[in-house]
Short mmCIF file of C-alpha atoms in Angstrom, two decimals:
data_model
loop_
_atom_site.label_atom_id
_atom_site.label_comp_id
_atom_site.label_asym_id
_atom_site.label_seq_id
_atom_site.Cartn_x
_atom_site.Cartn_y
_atom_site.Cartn_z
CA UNK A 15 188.94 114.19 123.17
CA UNK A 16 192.15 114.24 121.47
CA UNK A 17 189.85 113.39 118.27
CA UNK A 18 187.83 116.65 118.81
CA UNK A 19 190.93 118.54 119.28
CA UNK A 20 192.97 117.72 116.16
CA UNK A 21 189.19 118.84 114.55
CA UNK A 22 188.77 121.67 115.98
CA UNK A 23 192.33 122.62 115.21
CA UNK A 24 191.45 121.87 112.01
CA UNK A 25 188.33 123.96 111.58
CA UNK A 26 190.69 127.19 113.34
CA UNK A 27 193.14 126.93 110.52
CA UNK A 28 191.02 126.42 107.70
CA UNK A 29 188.09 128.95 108.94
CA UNK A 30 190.70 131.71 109.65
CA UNK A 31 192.79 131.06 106.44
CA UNK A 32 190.37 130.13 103.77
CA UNK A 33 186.32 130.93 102.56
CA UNK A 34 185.78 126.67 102.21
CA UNK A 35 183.38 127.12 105.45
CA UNK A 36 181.31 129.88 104.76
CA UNK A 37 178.39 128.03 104.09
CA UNK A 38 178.46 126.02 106.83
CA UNK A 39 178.88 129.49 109.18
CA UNK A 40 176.34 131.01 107.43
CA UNK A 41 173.77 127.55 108.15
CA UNK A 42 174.88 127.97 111.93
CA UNK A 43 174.60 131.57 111.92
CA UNK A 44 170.54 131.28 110.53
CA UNK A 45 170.06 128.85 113.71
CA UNK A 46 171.35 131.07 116.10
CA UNK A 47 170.26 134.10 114.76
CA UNK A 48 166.71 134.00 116.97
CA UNK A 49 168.44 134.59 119.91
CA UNK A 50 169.66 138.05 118.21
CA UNK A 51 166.24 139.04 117.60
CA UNK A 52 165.18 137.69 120.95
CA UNK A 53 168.30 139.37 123.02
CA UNK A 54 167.15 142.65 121.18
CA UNK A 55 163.29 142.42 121.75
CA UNK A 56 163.48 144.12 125.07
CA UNK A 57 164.82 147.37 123.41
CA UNK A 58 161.72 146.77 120.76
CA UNK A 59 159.19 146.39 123.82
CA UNK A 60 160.35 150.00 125.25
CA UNK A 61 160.65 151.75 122.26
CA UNK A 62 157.43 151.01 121.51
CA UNK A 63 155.80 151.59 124.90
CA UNK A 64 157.86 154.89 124.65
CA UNK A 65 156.21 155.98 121.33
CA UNK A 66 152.48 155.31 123.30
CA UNK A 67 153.59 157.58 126.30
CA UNK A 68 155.43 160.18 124.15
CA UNK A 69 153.37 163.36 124.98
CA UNK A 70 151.29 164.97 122.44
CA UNK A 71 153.44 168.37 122.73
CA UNK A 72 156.79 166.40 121.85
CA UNK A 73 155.30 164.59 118.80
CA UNK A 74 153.91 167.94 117.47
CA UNK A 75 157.07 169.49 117.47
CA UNK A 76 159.00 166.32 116.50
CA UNK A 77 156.62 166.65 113.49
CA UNK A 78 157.58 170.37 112.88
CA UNK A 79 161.24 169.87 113.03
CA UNK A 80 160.37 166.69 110.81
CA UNK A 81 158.55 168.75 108.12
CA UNK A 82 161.32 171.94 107.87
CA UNK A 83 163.78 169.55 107.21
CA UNK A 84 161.56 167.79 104.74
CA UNK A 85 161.40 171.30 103.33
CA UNK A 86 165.09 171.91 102.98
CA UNK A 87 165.67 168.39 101.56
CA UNK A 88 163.68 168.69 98.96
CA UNK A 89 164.95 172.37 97.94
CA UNK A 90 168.29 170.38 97.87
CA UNK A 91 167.22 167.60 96.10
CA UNK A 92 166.14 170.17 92.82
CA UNK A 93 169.38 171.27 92.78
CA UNK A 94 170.79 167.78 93.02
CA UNK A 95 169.06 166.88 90.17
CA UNK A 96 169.58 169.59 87.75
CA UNK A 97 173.16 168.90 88.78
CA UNK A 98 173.24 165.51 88.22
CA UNK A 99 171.53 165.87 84.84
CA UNK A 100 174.28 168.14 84.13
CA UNK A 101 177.20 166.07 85.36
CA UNK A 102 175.90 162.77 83.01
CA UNK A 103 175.91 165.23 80.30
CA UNK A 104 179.37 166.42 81.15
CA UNK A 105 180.88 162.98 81.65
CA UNK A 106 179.09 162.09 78.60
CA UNK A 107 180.98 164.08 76.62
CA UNK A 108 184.39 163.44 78.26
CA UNK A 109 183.43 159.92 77.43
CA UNK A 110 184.00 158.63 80.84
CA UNK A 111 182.00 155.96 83.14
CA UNK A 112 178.55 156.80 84.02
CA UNK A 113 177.85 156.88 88.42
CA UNK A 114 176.25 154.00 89.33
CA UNK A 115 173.31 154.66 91.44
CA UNK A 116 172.00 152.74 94.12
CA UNK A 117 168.75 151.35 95.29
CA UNK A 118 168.49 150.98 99.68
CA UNK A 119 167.32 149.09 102.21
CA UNK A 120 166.88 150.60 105.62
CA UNK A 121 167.94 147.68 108.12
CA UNK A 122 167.98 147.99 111.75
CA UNK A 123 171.19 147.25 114.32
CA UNK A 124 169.78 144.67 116.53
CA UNK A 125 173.04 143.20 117.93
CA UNK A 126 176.41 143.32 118.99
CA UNK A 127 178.75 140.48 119.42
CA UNK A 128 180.28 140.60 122.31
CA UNK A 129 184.22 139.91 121.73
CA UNK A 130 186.55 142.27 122.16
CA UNK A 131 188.50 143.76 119.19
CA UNK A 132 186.13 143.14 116.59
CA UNK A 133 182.97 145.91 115.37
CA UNK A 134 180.69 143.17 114.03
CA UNK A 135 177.16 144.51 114.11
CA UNK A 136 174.00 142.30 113.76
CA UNK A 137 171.14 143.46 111.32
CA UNK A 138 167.55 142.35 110.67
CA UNK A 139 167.96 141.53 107.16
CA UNK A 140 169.30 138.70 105.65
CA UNK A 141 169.65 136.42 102.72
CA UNK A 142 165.37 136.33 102.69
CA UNK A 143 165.85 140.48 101.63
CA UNK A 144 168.36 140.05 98.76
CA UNK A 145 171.69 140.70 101.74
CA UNK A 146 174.84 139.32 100.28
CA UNK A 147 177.97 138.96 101.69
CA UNK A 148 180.42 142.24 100.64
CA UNK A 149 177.83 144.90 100.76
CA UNK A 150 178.43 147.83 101.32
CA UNK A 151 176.59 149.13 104.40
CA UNK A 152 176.16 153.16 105.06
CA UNK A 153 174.14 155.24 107.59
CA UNK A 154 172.93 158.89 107.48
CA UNK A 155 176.34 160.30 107.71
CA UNK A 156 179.04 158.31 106.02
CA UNK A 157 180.13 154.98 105.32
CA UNK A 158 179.38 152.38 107.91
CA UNK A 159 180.58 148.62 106.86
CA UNK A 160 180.23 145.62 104.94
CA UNK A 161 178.44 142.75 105.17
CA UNK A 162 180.41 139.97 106.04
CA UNK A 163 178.06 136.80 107.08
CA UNK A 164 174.53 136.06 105.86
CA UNK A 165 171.93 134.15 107.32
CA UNK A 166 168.51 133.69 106.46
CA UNK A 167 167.17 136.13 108.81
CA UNK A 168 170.04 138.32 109.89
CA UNK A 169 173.16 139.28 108.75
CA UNK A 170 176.99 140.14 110.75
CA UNK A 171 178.30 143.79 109.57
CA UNK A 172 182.20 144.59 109.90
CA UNK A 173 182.35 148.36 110.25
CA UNK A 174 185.02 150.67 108.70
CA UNK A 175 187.00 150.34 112.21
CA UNK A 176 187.46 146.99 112.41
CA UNK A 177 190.87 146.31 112.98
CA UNK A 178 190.61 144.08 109.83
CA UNK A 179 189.11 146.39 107.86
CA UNK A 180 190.09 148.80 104.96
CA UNK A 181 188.30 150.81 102.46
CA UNK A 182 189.74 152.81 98.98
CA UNK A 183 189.47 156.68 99.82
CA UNK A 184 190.43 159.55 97.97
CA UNK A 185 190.56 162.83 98.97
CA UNK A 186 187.51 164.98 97.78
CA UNK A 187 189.37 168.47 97.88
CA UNK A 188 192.44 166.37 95.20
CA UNK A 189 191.52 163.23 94.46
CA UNK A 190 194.46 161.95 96.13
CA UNK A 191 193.94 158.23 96.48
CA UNK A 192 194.70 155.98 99.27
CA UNK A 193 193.75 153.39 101.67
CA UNK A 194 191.68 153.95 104.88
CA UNK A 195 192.39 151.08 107.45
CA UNK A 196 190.45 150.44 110.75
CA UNK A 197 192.34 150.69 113.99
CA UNK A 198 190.54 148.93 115.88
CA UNK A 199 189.72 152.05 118.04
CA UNK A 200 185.96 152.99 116.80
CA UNK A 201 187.32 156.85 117.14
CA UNK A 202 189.74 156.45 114.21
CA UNK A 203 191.05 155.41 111.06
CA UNK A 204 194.62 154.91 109.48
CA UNK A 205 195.79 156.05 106.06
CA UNK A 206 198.03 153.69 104.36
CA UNK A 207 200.89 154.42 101.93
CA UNK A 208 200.66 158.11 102.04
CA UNK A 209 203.76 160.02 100.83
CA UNK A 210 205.20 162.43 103.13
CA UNK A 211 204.91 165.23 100.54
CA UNK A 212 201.52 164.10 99.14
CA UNK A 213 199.13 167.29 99.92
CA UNK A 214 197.15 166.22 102.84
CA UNK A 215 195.97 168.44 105.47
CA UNK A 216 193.49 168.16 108.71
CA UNK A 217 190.08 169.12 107.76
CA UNK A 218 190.18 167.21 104.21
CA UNK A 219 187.30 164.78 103.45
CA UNK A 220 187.91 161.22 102.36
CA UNK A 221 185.26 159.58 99.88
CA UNK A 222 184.60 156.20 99.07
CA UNK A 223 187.24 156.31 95.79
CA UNK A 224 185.13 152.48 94.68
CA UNK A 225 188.46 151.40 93.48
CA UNK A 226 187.68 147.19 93.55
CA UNK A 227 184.32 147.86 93.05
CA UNK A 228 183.37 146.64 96.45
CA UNK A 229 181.77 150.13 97.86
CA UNK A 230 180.15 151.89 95.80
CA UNK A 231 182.27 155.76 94.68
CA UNK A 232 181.48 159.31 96.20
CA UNK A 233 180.33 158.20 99.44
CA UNK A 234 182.09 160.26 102.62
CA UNK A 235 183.78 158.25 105.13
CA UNK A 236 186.15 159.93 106.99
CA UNK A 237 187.36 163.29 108.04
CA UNK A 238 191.54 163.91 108.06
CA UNK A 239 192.29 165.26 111.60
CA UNK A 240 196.11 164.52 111.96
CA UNK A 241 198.75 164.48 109.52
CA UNK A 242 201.96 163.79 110.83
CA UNK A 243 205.62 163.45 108.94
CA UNK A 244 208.42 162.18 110.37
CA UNK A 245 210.83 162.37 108.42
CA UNK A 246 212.90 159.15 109.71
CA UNK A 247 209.53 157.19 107.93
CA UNK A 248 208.79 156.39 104.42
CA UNK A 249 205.18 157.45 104.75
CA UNK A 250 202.98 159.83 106.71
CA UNK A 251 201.24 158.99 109.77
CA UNK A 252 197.78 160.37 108.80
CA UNK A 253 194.39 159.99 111.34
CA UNK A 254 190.90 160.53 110.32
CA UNK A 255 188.07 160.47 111.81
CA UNK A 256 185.41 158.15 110.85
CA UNK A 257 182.06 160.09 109.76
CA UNK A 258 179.45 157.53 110.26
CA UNK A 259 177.68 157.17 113.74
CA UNK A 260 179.11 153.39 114.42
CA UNK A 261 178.19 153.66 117.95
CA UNK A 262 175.33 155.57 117.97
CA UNK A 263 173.27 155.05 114.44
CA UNK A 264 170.20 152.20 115.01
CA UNK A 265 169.87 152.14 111.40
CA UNK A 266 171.94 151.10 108.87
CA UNK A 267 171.19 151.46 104.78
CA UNK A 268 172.13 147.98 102.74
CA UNK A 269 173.26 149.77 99.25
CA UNK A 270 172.11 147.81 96.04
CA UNK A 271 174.52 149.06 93.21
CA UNK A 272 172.79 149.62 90.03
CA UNK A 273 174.11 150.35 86.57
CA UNK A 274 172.02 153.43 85.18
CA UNK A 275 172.81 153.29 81.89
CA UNK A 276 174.34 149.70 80.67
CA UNK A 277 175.90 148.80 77.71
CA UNK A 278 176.85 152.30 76.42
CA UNK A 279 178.84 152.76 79.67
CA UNK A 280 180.19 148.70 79.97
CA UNK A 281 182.47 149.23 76.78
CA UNK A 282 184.30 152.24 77.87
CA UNK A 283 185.16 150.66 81.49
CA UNK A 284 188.65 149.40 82.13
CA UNK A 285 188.58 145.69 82.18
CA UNK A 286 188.77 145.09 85.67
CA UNK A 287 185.84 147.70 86.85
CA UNK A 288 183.46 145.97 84.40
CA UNK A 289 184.17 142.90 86.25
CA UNK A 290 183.77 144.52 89.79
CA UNK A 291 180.46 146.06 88.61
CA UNK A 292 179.44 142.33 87.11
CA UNK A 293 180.26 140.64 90.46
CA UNK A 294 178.38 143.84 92.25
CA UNK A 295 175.09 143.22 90.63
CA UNK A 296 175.18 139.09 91.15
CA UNK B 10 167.75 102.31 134.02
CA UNK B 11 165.28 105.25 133.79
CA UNK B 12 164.85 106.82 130.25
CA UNK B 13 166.05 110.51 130.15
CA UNK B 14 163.47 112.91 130.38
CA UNK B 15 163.95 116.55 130.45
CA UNK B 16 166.28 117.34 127.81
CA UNK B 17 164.44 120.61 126.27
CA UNK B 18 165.34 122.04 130.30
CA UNK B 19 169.33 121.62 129.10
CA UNK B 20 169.09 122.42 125.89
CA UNK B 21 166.78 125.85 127.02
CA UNK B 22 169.45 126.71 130.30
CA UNK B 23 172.42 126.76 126.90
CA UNK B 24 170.11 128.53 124.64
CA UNK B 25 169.58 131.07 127.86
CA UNK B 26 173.11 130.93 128.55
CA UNK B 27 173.70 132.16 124.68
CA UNK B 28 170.80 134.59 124.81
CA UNK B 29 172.52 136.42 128.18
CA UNK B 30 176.16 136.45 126.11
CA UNK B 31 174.88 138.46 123.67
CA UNK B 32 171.79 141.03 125.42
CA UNK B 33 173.04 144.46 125.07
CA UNK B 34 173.00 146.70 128.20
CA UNK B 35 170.55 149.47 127.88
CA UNK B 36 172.10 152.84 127.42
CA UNK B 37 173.06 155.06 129.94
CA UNK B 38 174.64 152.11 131.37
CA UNK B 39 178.52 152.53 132.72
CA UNK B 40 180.94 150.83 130.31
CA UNK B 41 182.73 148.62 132.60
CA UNK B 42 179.57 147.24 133.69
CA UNK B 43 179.97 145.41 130.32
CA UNK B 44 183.11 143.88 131.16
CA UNK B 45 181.64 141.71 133.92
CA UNK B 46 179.75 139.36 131.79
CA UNK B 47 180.53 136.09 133.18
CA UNK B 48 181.19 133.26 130.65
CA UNK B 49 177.19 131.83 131.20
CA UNK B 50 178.08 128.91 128.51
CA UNK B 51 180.82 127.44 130.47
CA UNK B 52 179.12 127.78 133.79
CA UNK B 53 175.83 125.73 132.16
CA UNK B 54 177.94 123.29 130.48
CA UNK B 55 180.05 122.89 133.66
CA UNK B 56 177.08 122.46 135.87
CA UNK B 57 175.12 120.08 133.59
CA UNK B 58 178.45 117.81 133.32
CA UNK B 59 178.72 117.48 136.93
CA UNK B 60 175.28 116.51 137.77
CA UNK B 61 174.40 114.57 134.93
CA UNK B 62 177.56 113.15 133.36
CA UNK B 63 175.52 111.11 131.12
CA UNK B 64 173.10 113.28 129.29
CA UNK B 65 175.98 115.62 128.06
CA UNK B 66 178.65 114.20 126.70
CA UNK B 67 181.79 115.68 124.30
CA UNK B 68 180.02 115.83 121.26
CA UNK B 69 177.40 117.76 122.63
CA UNK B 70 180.08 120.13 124.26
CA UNK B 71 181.63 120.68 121.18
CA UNK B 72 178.60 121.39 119.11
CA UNK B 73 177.29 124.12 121.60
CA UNK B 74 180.89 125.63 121.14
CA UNK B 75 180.57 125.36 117.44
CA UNK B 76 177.08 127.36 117.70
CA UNK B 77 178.84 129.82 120.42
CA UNK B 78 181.63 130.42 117.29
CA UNK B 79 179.43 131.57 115.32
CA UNK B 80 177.37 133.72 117.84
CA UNK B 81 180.15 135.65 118.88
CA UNK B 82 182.41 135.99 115.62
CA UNK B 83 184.96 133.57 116.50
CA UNK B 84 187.35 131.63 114.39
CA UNK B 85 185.10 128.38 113.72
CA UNK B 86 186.39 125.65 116.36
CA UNK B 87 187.93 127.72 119.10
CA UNK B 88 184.76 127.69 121.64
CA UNK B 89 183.96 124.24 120.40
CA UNK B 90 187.32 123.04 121.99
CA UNK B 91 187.05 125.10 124.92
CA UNK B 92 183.76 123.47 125.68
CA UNK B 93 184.93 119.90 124.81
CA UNK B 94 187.98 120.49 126.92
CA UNK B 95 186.08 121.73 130.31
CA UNK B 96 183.55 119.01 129.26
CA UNK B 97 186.81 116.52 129.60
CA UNK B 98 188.12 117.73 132.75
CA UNK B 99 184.77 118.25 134.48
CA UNK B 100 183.68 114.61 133.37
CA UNK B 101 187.06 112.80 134.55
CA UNK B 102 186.36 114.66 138.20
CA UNK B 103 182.61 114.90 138.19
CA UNK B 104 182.40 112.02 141.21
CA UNK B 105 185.13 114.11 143.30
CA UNK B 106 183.28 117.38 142.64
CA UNK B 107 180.11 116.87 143.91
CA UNK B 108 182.10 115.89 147.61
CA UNK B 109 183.14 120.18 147.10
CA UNK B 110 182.10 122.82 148.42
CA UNK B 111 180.86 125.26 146.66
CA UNK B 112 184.19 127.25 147.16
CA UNK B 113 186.38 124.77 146.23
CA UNK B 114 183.99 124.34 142.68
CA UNK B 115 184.00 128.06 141.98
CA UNK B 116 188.03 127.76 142.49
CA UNK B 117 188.07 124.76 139.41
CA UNK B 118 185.81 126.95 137.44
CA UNK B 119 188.08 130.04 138.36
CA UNK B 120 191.07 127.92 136.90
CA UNK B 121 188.94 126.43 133.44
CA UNK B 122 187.22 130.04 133.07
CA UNK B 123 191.03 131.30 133.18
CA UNK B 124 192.69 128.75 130.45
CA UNK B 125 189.22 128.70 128.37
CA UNK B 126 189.37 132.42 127.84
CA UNK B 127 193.46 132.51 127.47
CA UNK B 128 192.53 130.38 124.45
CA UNK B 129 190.09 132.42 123.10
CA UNK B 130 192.13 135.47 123.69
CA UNK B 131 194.81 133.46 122.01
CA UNK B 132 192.78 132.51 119.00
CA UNK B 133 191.32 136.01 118.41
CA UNK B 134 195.67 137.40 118.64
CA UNK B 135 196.43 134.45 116.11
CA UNK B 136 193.50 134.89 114.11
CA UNK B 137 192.96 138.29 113.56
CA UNK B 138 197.12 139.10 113.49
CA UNK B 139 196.99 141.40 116.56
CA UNK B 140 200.06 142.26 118.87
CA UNK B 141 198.89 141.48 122.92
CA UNK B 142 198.13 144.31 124.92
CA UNK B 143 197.71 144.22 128.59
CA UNK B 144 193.86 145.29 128.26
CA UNK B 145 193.64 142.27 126.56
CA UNK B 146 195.19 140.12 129.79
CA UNK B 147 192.93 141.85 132.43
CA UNK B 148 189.71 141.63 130.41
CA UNK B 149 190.60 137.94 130.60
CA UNK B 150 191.30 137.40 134.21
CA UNK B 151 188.24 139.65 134.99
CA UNK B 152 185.71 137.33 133.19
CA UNK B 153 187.25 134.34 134.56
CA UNK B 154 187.26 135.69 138.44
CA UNK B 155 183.41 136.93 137.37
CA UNK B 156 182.89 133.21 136.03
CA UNK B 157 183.48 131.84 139.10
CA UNK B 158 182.12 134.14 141.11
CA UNK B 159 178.80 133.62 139.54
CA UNK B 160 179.31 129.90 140.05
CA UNK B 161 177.20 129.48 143.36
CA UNK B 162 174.11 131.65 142.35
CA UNK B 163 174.27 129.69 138.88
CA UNK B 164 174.83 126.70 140.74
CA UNK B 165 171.53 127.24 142.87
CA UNK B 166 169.23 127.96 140.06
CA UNK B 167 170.30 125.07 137.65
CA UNK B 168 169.66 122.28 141.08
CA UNK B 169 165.99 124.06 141.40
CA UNK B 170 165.58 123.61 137.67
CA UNK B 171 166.76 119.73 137.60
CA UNK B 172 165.15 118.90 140.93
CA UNK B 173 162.01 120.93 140.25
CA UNK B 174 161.36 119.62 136.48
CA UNK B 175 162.87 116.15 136.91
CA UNK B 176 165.81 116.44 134.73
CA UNK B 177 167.42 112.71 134.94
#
């Protein structure tokens, strides 16, 4: 006993401190991933009979609603391209980095874990669909996580709220940068390192800033609903609120980063994104 | 001696025990009905200790715990020595516990639900660099007074599996 003890001890410190046992978490975690998948298969069973029963009046106008917004989307998506076209040219000739865009994979929530404190999310896709570990995960609305455990079948998402959690923001409206930190608290997040006279106010949107080249730039994540300044504290207190549907979204988007248009674009990076965009695309 | 027979029964009651640690409520369910998830791994483990002291031992224990880590998100090691550790003290008393009453069982499970989740809660504050809150404390006692509280019914299913299937 005292033997198994001192080990487990052992496996505490060095799991909680270190990355030496990932691959022996992420063996364990593709053996008890199943019961995921099996815990969730109820859910599967109803929504399915559900889709049989659904009436033939509610699925018509499902369908309606379904096709006006298909409409609208694509009016949008002419303009987005005609602007996109014209912001390559543009940043081509300020000679700065091209956007990366990004391929998708729709995944689907099937789990929680069950321990207080921590927003770890289970999804259907693992190492099998190309999942690796530090992906950024979004949803509909904003972003949603990362991936933080891979399996063969499944893999663990930390969302944005995680009390262990952080994500490189800037402000849309300035492109004030700083550092959005889970709470804990799935309503909110924390700004970090904010000067009390930066210009900040409620209302602002906070993208994805992809400073570290973990998540990928431009994405929304949260909305700034309290700034407070005390004066007595070197930095402001400043809320947001996160835009993704953590609690509420079934499915989740895996982002695959891609370079558009590669070596032109390579040389004029700074050093250190040309590495995060390298160690992106592994 | 007879050969053991019946292992897959054990080994499905701690895959079930997982499987129920982890099912979502459906929506539209109250929250709090979430925090009364007894600990189902400790109450199988504890159970198949007792009545068959020699087909689970503390290597076993400790493995399960290792696969309930990962499960749940824990620090690897922290469930694994819960489980050992109720796996000791259950095994040094198993002769004296089956004399019990069912009470007087669901009061030793009330005290190792109690100290196995203080060190979880313990491990998740060390691990993950949080300062205690009081939520923290009652969501503790509460799964550890559902624990044993779930004991007897528990109790009553896992003797109709063993007697019914043969489990030696």
């Amino acid at each position: 006993m005292l033997a198994l003890a001192i080990l487990s001890l052992l496996l505490v410190v060095i799991d909680s401190n270190t990355r030496l046992l990932r691959p022996v978490r992420d063996a364990l975690s593709t053996i008890v991933s199943p019961i995921y998948f099996v815990a969730h298969a109820p859910y599967d069973v109803t929504a399915g009979v559900g889709e049989r029963l659904a009436s033939r009046q509610s699925l018509l106008a499902q369908n309606r609603r379904l096709q006006s917004r298909l409409l609208e989307m694509s009016a949008l998506q002419q303009q987005f391209d005609s602007l996109r076209q014209e912001n390559a040219r543009l940043r081509d000739l300020l000679g700065s980095q091209a956007t990366i865009e990004a391929d998708v994979l729709v995944a689907e929530i099937i789990g929680q874990r069950p321990v207080p404190y921590r927003h770890h999310l289970v999804l259907d896709k693992g190492s099998r669909d190309g999942v690796y570990v530090g992906q950024a995960v979004i949803d509909a609305d904003g972003l949603f996580g990362q991936v933080i455990e891979v399996g063969r079948f499944a893999s663990i998402v930390m969302t944005v709220t995680d009390n262990s959690h952080a994500v490189p923001v800037q402000v849309q409206r300035n492109n004030l940068r700083s550092i959005a930190s889970g709470t804990g608290d799935s309503e909110f997040l924390e700004l970090e390192y904010v000067p009390i006279t930066a210009d900040i106010a409620p209302g602002d949107l906070l993208v994805s800033s992809g400073m570290g080249g973990r998540f990928p730039p431009g994405y929304p994540v949260a909305i700034v609903t309290d700034v407070g300044t005390d004066p007595g504290l070197a930095y402001a207190q400043v809320q947001a609120r996160p835009l993704a549907a953590l609690d509420r979204s079934r499915h989740v988007l895996l982002v695959f980063p891609q370079h558009s248009d590669e070596g032109a674009v390579i040389q004029n990076l700074p050093q250190i994104e040309a590495e995060g965009i390298e160690g992106a695309r592994q | 001696m007879s050969p053991a027979r019946g292992g897959w029964v054990i080994l499905l009651s701690v895959v079930l025990a997982m499987l129920l640690s982890v099912v979502q409520l459906p929506q539209g369910t109250p929250d709090w009905l979430a925090w009364l998830r007894p600990n189902w791994l400790l109450l199988v483990v504890f159970y198949w200790v007792m009545a068959l002291p020699h087909r689970l031992g503390l290597i076993t224990a400790w493995l399960i715990g290792l696969f309930a880590d990962v499960l749940h998100g824990e620090a690897l090691g922290v469930n694994a020595f819960g489980l050992a550790g109720i796996t000791y003290v259950t095994w040094s008393l198993y002769e004296r516990l089956r004399m019990y009453t069912r009470a007087q069982q669901a009061l030793l499970v009330l005290v190792l639900a109690t100290l196995l989740e203080l060190v979880l809660l313990a491990a998740q504050l060390v691990t993950l660099g949080l300062s205690f809150e009081w939520m923290g404390l009652v969501q503790t006692l509460v799964t550890a007074v559902m624990t044993a509280l779930f004991w007897p019914p528990v109790f009553l299913v896992l003797r109709w599996l063993r007697r019914h299937l043969k489990v030696v």
